Tab-separated table of C-alpha atoms in Angstrom:
chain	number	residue	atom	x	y	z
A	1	UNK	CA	102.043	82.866	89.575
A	2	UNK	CA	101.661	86.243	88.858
A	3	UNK	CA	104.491	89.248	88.035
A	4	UNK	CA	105.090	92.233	86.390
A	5	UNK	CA	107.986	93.481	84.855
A	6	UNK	CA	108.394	97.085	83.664
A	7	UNK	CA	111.158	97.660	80.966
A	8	UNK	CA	113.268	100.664	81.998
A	9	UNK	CA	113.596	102.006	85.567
A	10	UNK	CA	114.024	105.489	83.960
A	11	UNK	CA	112.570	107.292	81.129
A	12	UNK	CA	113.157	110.626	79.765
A	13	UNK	CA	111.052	112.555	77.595
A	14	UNK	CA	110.807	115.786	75.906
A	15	UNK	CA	107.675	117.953	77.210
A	16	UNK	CA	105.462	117.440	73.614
A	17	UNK	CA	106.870	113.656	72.794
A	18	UNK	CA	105.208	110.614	72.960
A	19	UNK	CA	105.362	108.667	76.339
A	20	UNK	CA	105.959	104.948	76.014
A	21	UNK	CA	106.427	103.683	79.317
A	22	UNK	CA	106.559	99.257	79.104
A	23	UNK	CA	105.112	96.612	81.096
A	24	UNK	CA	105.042	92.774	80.292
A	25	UNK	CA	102.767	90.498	82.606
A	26	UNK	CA	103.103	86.766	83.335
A	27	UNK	CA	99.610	85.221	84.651
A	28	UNK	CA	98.506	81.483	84.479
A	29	UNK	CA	95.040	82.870	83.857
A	30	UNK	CA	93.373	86.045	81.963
A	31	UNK	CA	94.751	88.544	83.972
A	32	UNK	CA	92.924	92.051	85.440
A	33	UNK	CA	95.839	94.793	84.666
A	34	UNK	CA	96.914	98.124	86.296
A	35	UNK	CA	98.595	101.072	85.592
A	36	UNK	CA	99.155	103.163	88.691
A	37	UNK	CA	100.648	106.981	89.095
A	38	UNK	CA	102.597	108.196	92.327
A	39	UNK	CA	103.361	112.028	92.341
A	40	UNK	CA	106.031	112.977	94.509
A	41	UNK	CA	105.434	112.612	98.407
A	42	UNK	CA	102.006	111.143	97.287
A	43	UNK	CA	100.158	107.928	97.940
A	44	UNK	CA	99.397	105.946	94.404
A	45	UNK	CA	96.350	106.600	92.062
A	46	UNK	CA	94.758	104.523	89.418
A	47	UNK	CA	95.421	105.769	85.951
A	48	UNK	CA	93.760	102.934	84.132
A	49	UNK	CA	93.094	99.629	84.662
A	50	UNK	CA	91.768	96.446	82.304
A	51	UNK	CA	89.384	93.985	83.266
A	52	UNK	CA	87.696	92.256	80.161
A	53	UNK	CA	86.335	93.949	76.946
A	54	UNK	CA	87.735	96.305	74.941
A	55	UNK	CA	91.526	95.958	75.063
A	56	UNK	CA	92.602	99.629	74.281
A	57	UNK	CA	91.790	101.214	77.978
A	58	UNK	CA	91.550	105.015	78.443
A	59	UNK	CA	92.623	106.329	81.437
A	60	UNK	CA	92.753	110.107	83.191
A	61	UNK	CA	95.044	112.554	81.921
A	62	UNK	CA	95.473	111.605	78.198
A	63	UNK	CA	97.172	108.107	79.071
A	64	UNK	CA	96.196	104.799	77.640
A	65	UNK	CA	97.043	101.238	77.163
A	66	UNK	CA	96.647	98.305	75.371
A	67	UNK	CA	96.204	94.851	76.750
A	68	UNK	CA	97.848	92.410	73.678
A	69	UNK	CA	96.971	88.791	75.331
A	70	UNK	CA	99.787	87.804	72.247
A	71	UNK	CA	102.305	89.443	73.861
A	72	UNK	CA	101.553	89.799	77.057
A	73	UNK	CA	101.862	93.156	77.924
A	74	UNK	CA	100.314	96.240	78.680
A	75	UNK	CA	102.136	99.184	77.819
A	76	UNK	CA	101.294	102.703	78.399
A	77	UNK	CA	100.997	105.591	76.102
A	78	UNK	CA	100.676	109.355	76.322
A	79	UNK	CA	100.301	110.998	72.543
A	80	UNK	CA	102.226	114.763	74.220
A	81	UNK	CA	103.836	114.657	77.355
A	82	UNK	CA	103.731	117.501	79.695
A	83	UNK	CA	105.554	118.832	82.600
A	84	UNK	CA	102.963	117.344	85.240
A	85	UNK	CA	103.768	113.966	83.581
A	86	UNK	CA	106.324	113.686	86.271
A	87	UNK	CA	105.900	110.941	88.598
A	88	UNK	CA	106.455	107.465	89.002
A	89	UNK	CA	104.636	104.987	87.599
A	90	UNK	CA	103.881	101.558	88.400
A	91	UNK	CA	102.221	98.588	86.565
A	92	UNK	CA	100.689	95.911	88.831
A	93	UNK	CA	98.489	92.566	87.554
A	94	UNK	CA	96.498	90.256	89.508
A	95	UNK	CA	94.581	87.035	88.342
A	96	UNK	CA	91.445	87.807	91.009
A	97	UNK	CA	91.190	91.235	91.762
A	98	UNK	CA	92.297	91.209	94.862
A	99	UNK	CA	95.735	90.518	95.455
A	100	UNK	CA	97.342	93.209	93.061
A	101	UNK	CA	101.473	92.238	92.467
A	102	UNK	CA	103.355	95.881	91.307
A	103	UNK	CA	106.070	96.409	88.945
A	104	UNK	CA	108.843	98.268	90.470
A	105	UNK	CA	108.145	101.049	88.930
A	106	UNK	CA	109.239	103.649	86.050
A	107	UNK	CA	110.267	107.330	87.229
A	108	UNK	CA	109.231	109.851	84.507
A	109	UNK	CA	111.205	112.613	83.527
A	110	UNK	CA	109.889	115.390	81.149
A	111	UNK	CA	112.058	117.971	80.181
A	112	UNK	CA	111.230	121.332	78.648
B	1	UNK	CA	88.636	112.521	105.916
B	2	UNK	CA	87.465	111.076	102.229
B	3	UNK	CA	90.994	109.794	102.086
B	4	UNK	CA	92.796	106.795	103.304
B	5	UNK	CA	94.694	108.405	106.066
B	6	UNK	CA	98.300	106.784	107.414
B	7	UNK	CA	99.748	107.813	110.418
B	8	UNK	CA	102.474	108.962	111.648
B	9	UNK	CA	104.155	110.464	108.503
B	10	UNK	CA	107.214	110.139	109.349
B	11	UNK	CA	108.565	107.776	112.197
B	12	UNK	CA	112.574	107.477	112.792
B	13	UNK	CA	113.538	104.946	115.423
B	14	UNK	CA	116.654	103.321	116.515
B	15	UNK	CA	117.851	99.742	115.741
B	16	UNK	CA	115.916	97.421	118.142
B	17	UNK	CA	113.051	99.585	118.622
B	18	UNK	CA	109.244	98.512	118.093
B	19	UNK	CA	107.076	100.429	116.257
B	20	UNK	CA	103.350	101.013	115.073
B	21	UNK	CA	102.266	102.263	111.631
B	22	UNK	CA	98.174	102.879	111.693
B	23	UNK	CA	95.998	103.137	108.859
B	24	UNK	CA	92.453	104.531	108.672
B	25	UNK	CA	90.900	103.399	105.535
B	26	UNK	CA	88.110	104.948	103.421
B	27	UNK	CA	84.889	104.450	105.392
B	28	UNK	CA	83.011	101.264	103.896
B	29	UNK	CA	85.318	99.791	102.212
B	30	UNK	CA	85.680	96.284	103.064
B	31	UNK	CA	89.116	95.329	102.064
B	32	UNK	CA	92.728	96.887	103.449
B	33	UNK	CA	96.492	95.922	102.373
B	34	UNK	CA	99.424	96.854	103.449
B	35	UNK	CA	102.843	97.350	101.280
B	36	UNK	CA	106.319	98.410	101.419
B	37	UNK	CA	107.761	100.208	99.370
B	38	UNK	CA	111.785	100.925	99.250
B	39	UNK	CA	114.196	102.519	97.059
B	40	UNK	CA	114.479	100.562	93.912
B	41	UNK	CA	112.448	97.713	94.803
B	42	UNK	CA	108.708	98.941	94.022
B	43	UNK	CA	105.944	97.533	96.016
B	44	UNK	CA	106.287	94.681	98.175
B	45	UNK	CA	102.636	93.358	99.415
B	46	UNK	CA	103.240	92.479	102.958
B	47	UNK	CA	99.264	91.421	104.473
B	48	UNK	CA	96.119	91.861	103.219
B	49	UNK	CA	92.218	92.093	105.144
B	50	UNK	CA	88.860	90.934	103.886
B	51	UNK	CA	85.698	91.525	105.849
B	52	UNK	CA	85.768	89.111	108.853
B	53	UNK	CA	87.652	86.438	106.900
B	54	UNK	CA	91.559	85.153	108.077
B	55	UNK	CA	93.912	87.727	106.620
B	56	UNK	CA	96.528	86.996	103.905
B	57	UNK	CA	99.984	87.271	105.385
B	58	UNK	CA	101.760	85.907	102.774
B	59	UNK	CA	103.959	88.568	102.559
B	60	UNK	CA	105.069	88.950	105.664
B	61	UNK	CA	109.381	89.000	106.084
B	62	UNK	CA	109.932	87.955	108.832
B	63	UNK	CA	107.889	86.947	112.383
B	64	UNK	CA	108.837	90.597	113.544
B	65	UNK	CA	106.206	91.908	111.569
B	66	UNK	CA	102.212	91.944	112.578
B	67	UNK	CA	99.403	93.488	111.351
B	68	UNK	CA	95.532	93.587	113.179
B	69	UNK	CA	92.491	94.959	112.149
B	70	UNK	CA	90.341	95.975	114.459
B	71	UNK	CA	86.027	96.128	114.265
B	72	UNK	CA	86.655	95.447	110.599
B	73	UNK	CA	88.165	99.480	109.732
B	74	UNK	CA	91.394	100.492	111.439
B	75	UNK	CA	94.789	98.448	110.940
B	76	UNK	CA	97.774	98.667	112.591
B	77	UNK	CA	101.009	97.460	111.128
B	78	UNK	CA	103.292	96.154	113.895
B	79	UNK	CA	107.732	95.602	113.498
B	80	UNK	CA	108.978	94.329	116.411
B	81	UNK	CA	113.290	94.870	116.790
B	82	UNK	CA	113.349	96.969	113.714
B	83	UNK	CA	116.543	96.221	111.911
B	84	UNK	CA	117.964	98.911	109.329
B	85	UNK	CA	116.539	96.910	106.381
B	86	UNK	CA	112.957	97.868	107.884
B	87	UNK	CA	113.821	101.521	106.281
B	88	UNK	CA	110.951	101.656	103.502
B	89	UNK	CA	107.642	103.939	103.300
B	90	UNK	CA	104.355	101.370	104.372
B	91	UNK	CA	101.686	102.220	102.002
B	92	UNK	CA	98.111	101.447	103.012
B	93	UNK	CA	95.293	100.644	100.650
B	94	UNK	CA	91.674	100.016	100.853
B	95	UNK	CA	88.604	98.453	98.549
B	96	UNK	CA	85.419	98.813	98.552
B	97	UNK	CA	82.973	96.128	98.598
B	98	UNK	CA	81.177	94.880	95.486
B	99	UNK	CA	82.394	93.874	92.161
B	100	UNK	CA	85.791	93.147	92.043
B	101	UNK	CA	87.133	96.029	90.195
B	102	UNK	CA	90.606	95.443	91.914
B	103	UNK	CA	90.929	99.475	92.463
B	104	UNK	CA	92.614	100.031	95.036
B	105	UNK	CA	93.150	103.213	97.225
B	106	UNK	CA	95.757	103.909	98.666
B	107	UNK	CA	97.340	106.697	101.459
B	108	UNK	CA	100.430	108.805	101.368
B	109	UNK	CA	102.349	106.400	103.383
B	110	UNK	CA	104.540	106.332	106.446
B	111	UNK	CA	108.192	106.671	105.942
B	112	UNK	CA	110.225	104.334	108.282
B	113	UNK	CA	113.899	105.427	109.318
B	114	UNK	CA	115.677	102.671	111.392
B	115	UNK	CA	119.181	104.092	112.574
């Protein structure tokens, strides 16, 4: 069966650190792997996702992530945060494609 | 719209009530979900809608909730004697058709208040 489980249901960064936000998958087979974004009194959008291929995904906004089958997880980075950063995110895996199980999710904090 | 579009927004009710949560999904795509999402909890897939094919209710708590899709676009979600615990925002998604990306788009949500 597939789950996700995101390390930390709050993280706090300074506005110019590096964002580390953690996600670790369980999947009986090679899994297709999510990161989404939900802004405040907003509906979710795809940041990045991995499918096959290159295992370091680039997403929008200066995020990325890197699929390590070894460890099974899929954190996110972000180099600088900034204020926008905000949000909540959310990691979610599925082993088709369509059936897509969620984390519960990591709120962001940035601070100036 | 270009969006996935929930309606309404907002919806408080009183213990015992039934209520209707529609979704308009992005036109074309093929594939619609619904999920729940409450405080603490993240995302909880409730049903999910493929083409003309038997939906995936495995997510379903509880007989009180329904969901239909009707002429393959608009989807209404359906709890029956809403109970407090129903309190949650019901996020709609949709897919489009093709190769199975898994992307999925989703609307603002409608925020449920059960008294």
């Amino acid at each position: 069966a597939q789950s996700v489980t995101q390390l930390g249901s709050h993280v706090s960064v300074s506005e110019g650190a590096l964002v580390l936000l953690r996600c670790n998958y369980s999947s009986s087979v090679p899994p297709y792997l999510f990161w989404y974004v939900q802004y405040p009194n907003q509906g979710l959008q795809l940041l990045l996702k991995y499918t096959t291929g290159a295992t370091l995904v680039k997403g929008i906004n200066g995020f990325e992530a890197e699929f390590k089958k070894s460890e099974t997880s899929f954190h996110l980075t972000k180099p600088s945060a900034h204020m926008s950063d905000a949000a909540e995110y959310f990691c979610a895996v599925s082993e088709t494609g369509y059936a897509l199980n969620f984390g519960k999710g990591t709120s962001l904090l940035v601070t100036p | 719209g270009a969006g996935v579009s929930q309606s309404p927004s907002n919806k408080v009710t009183e213990k015992g009530k039934d209520v209707e949560l529609r979704c308009d999904p992005i036109s074309g795509h093929t594939a619609l979900y619904w999920y729940r999402q409450s405080l603490g909890q993240g995302l909880e897939f409730l049903i999910y809608f493929q083409g003309n094919s038997a939906p995936d209710k495995s997510g379903l708590p509880s007989d009180r909730f329904s969901a239909e899709r009707t002429g393959g676009s608009v989807s209404t979600l359906t709890i029956q004697r809403t109970q407090q615990e129903d309190s949650a925002v019901y996020l709609c998604a949709s897919r489009p058709p093709g190769p199975n990306t898994g992307e999925l788009f989703f609307g603002e949500g409608s925020r449920l208040t059960v008294l």
